[in-house]
Coordinates of C-alpha atoms in Angstrom, one line a residue:
X87 CA 26.8 -2.1 -9.8
X88 CA 29.0 0.8 -11.2
X89 CA 32.0 -0.6 -12.8
X90 CA 35.0 1.6 -10.4
X91 CA 33.0 -0.3 -7.4
X92 CA 33.5 -3.9 -9.0
X93 CA 36.1 -3.8 -11.0
X94 CA 39.4 -4.2 -9.2
X95 CA 42.9 -1.7 -9.9
X96 CA 44.5 -1.8 -13.1
X97 CA 47.8 -1.0 -13.3
X98 CA 48.8 2.4 -14.3
X99 CA 52.2 2.4 -16.2
X100 CA 53.7 -0.7 -15.6
X101 CA 55.7 -2.7 -18.8
X102 CA 55.0 -5.7 -19.8
X103 CA 57.8 -8.1 -17.7
X104 CA 58.3 -5.4 -15.5
X105 CA 57.2 -6.8 -12.0
X106 CA 56.2 -3.0 -10.0
X107 CA 52.7 -1.5 -9.9
X108 CA 53.9 2.3 -9.7
X109 CA 50.0 3.3 -10.0
X110 CA 46.1 1.8 -9.8
X111 CA 43.4 3.2 -11.9
X112 CA 40.1 2.6 -11.2
X113 CA 38.0 1.8 -14.8
X114 CA 36.6 4.9 -15.2
X115 CA 39.9 6.6 -14.8
X116 CA 41.1 4.1 -17.1
X117 CA 38.4 5.1 -19.6
X118 CA 39.0 8.9 -19.0
X119 CA 43.2 8.1 -19.7
X120 CA 41.9 6.2 -22.9
X121 CA 39.7 9.2 -23.9
X122 CA 41.6 12.0 -23.0
X123 CA 45.4 11.0 -23.8
X124 CA 48.0 11.4 -26.6
X125 CA 48.9 7.5 -27.6
X126 CA 52.9 7.4 -28.4
X127 CA 53.5 3.9 -30.8
X128 CA 56.1 2.1 -28.6
X129 CA 56.0 -1.3 -31.0
X130 CA 53.7 -3.7 -33.2
X131 CA 52.3 -6.5 -32.0
X132 CA 53.7 -9.3 -34.6
X133 CA 51.4 -11.9 -33.4
X134 CA 47.9 -10.4 -34.0
X135 CA 46.9 -11.4 -37.7
X136 CA 45.4 -7.1 -38.1
X137 CA 48.0 -3.6 -37.6
X138 CA 48.1 -4.1 -33.6
X139 CA 50.5 -1.9 -32.3
X140 CA 51.8 -1.4 -28.0
X141 CA 51.1 2.7 -26.8
X142 CA 51.7 4.2 -24.2
X143 CA 49.2 7.0 -23.5
X144 CA 49.5 9.8 -21.1
X145 CA 47.6 12.7 -19.3
X146 CA 47.8 15.0 -16.7
X147 CA 51.1 12.7 -15.3
X148 CA 49.6 10.3 -16.0
X149 CA 50.5 6.9 -17.7
X150 CA 49.8 3.5 -19.1
X151 CA 50.3 1.3 -21.4
X152 CA 47.4 -0.1 -24.0
X153 CA 46.9 -1.8 -27.1
X154 CA 45.6 0.4 -30.2
X155 CA 44.0 -1.9 -33.7
X156 CA 44.1 1.4 -36.3
X157 CA 41.3 0.7 -38.6
X158 CA 43.5 0.9 -41.3
X159 CA 45.5 -2.1 -40.2
X160 CA 42.2 -4.5 -40.5
X161 CA 42.9 -6.7 -43.4
X162 CA 39.8 -8.0 -45.6
X163 CA 38.0 -11.3 -44.3
X164 CA 35.7 -13.4 -46.9
X165 CA 32.8 -13.7 -43.8
X166 CA 32.9 -10.0 -41.7
X167 CA 32.6 -7.0 -43.5
X168 CA 35.6 -4.7 -43.7
X169 CA 36.6 -1.9 -41.3
X170 CA 34.2 -3.8 -38.7
X171 CA 36.2 -5.3 -36.7
X172 CA 37.9 -2.1 -34.0
X173 CA 33.2 -1.7 -33.6
X174 CA 33.6 -5.5 -32.8
X175 CA 35.1 -4.9 -29.7
X176 CA 33.8 -1.9 -28.2
X177 CA 30.7 -3.4 -28.9
X178 CA 31.9 -6.8 -27.3
X179 CA 32.9 -4.1 -24.7
X180 CA 29.9 -2.5 -23.8
X181 CA 27.7 -5.8 -23.4
X182 CA 31.1 -7.3 -20.9
X183 CA 30.0 -3.7 -18.7
X184 CA 26.4 -5.1 -19.5
X185 CA 26.8 -8.1 -17.2
X186 CA 29.2 -6.7 -14.5
X187 CA 31.5 -9.9 -15.1
X188 CA 34.0 -7.1 -15.6
X189 CA 35.9 -9.7 -18.7
X190 CA 37.0 -6.8 -21.2
X191 CA 39.2 -4.6 -20.6
X192 CA 38.3 -0.8 -20.5
X193 CA 37.9 0.1 -24.6
X194 CA 37.2 2.8 -26.6
X195 CA 37.0 3.8 -29.9
X196 CA 39.3 7.1 -30.9
X197 CA 41.4 8.7 -33.3
X198 CA 45.2 8.3 -33.2
X199 CA 48.6 8.3 -34.6
X200 CA 46.9 5.7 -38.0
X201 CA 43.3 6.9 -37.5
X202 CA 40.2 5.9 -36.1
X203 CA 40.3 2.4 -34.1
X204 CA 40.1 0.4 -30.6
X205 CA 42.1 1.5 -28.3
X206 CA 42.1 -1.1 -25.1
X207 CA 43.6 -0.8 -21.8
X208 CA 46.7 -3.2 -21.4
X209 CA 46.2 -6.1 -19.1
X210 CA 49.9 -7.5 -16.8
X211 CA 49.5 -11.0 -16.8
X212 CA 50.6 -13.7 -15.1
X213 CA 53.2 -15.2 -17.1
X214 CA 53.2 -18.1 -13.7
X215 CA 49.5 -19.1 -15.0
X216 CA 49.2 -22.4 -17.0
X217 CA 46.5 -20.9 -19.4
X218 CA 46.2 -24.4 -20.8
X219 CA 46.0 -25.6 -18.1
X220 CA 42.9 -23.5 -16.5
X221 CA 41.2 -24.3 -20.1
X222 CA 41.3 -28.1 -19.3
X223 CA 41.2 -27.8 -15.5
X224 CA 37.6 -26.0 -16.3
X225 CA 38.9 -22.9 -14.0
X226 CA 35.5 -21.8 -12.5
X227 CA 36.8 -18.4 -14.1
X228 CA 35.4 -19.2 -17.2
X229 CA 32.0 -20.5 -16.5
X230 CA 30.8 -16.2 -17.7
X231 CA 33.4 -16.5 -20.6
X232 CA 32.4 -19.5 -22.2
X233 CA 28.5 -17.8 -21.4
X234 CA 29.6 -13.8 -22.7
X235 CA 31.3 -15.7 -25.8
X236 CA 28.0 -17.4 -26.7
X237 CA 25.9 -14.1 -26.4
X238 CA 28.6 -12.8 -28.7
X239 CA 28.9 -15.5 -31.1
X240 CA 32.7 -15.5 -30.8
X241 CA 34.6 -17.2 -33.3
X242 CA 37.8 -16.4 -31.8
X243 CA 38.5 -17.7 -28.2
X244 CA 41.8 -18.9 -28.0
X245 CA 43.8 -19.9 -24.9
X246 CA 46.4 -17.2 -26.1
X247 CA 43.1 -14.6 -25.3
X248 CA 43.2 -15.0 -21.5
X249 CA 44.6 -12.8 -19.3
X250 CA 45.0 -14.1 -16.2
X251 CA 46.3 -11.1 -13.5
X252 CA 48.2 -10.9 -10.8
X253 CA 44.8 -10.9 -8.6
X254 CA 43.0 -13.6 -9.7
X255 CA 41.3 -12.0 -12.3
X256 CA 40.6 -12.8 -16.1
X257 CA 40.0 -10.6 -18.6
X258 CA 39.1 -11.5 -22.6
X259 CA 41.0 -9.9 -25.1
X260 CA 41.0 -9.5 -29.1
X261 CA 36.8 -9.5 -29.5
X262 CA 36.6 -8.6 -33.6
X263 CA 35.2 -11.4 -34.9
X264 CA 32.2 -11.4 -32.4
X265 CA 28.1 -10.7 -33.6
X266 CA 28.1 -12.0 -36.6
X267 CA 24.5 -13.4 -38.0
X268 CA 25.0 -16.7 -38.5
X269 CA 25.6 -19.5 -35.5
X270 CA 29.8 -19.1 -35.7
X271 CA 31.3 -19.9 -32.1
X272 CA 34.3 -21.0 -31.8
X273 CA 36.3 -21.8 -29.2
X274 CA 38.2 -23.3 -26.5
X275 CA 35.4 -22.8 -23.9
X276 CA 33.8 -25.7 -23.9
X277 CA 34.1 -27.3 -20.1
X278 CA 30.5 -27.1 -19.5
X279 CA 29.1 -27.7 -23.0
X280 CA 24.9 -29.0 -22.9
X281 CA 25.3 -28.1 -17.9
X282 CA 22.7 -26.1 -16.7
X283 CA 23.8 -21.9 -16.2
X284 CA 23.8 -22.1 -12.9
X285 CA 21.8 -18.7 -10.8
X286 CA 23.6 -15.8 -11.4
X287 CA 24.1 -16.4 -15.0
X288 CA 20.5 -17.5 -15.6
X289 CA 20.0 -13.7 -14.4
X290 CA 23.0 -11.6 -16.4
X291 CA 21.3 -13.8 -19.7
X292 CA 17.9 -12.8 -18.5
X293 CA 19.4 -8.9 -18.2
X294 CA 20.7 -8.9 -21.8
X295 CA 18.2 -10.6 -23.7
X296 CA 16.2 -8.0 -22.2
X297 CA 18.2 -5.1 -23.0
X298 CA 19.5 -6.3 -26.3
X299 CA 14.9 -6.6 -27.1
X300 CA 14.4 -3.6 -29.5
X301 CA 14.0 -0.2 -27.8
X302 CA 16.6 -2.2 -25.3
X303 CA 19.5 0.4 -24.2
X304 CA 22.0 -1.9 -24.9
X305 CA 20.8 -2.7 -28.3
X306 CA 20.8 0.7 -28.7
X307 CA 23.9 1.3 -28.0
X308 CA 25.5 -1.5 -30.1
X309 CA 23.5 -0.3 -33.3
X310 CA 26.0 2.3 -34.7
X311 CA 28.9 -1.0 -34.6
X312 CA 26.4 -3.6 -36.1
X313 CA 24.0 -4.6 -38.7
X314 CA 20.1 -4.6 -38.2
X315 CA 20.5 -8.5 -38.5
X316 CA 23.5 -8.6 -36.2
X317 CA 22.3 -7.1 -33.8
X318 CA 18.9 -9.0 -33.9
X319 CA 20.8 -12.4 -34.1
X320 CA 22.3 -11.2 -30.9
X321 CA 19.0 -10.5 -29.3
X322 CA 17.6 -14.4 -30.5
X323 CA 20.8 -16.0 -29.4
X324 CA 20.1 -14.3 -25.3
X325 CA 17.0 -15.3 -25.7
X326 CA 17.6 -18.6 -26.5
X327 CA 20.5 -19.1 -24.1
X328 CA 17.8 -17.8 -21.3
X329 CA 14.7 -20.3 -22.7
X330 CA 17.2 -23.4 -22.7
X331 CA 19.0 -22.5 -19.4
X332 CA 22.3 -24.4 -20.5
X333 CA 25.7 -23.7 -21.3
X334 CA 25.9 -24.7 -26.0
X335 CA 26.7 -27.6 -28.1
X336 CA 29.7 -27.6 -30.4
X337 CA 27.6 -27.5 -33.3
X338 CA 29.1 -30.9 -36.4
X339 CA 31.3 -28.3 -37.9

């Protein structure tokens, strides 16, 4: 199903904390705006460990907020190659799109005020939702996020990376620490560990396994952003998840 048919409308100009929603975009329009629009820095999100900037993006009279993470603002890590986090965020978006679950906001790589970086559509969060309660109560909307994280090998799924909206959808953000060749799944979404995947989850995981196989379309799309070892490990995780048919268990670590 095309993205614009399955993605709920996105706020097209609201700022954090503003109640009004002056315009809406579908996902295709959001990607076009992110790609073509002029980025104007409005501030820095100081809670982030890497350089993360709140920007306004504008094109043809349409405005929206977005998050811009320049590669130049990435701090060196001991276990991930330096300067690769923006590409991993974009790769996570591509995998999310392949699932059809719409779990990662529209995301691109582009040049910006501080050079190349990841640019992601801003999601207005429903401040009335208790995310910790969502996690602890095993909110069923988070099951697909847990399955996606198992394939992405997400080593940084915190509660603050879950973005519930007033429409009832839940997005995930901050996917820079993903796709490592070593098993590093670290997440708050363990509510379904060991449980069987349902029919839809089995179907989606099977699709990913096929798309990530040698010569698969998704694997080719991810190749510019990941190493060959990481691509092989991601493919293996999808195959194992399909074969086992259950959510992963926490490791001994």
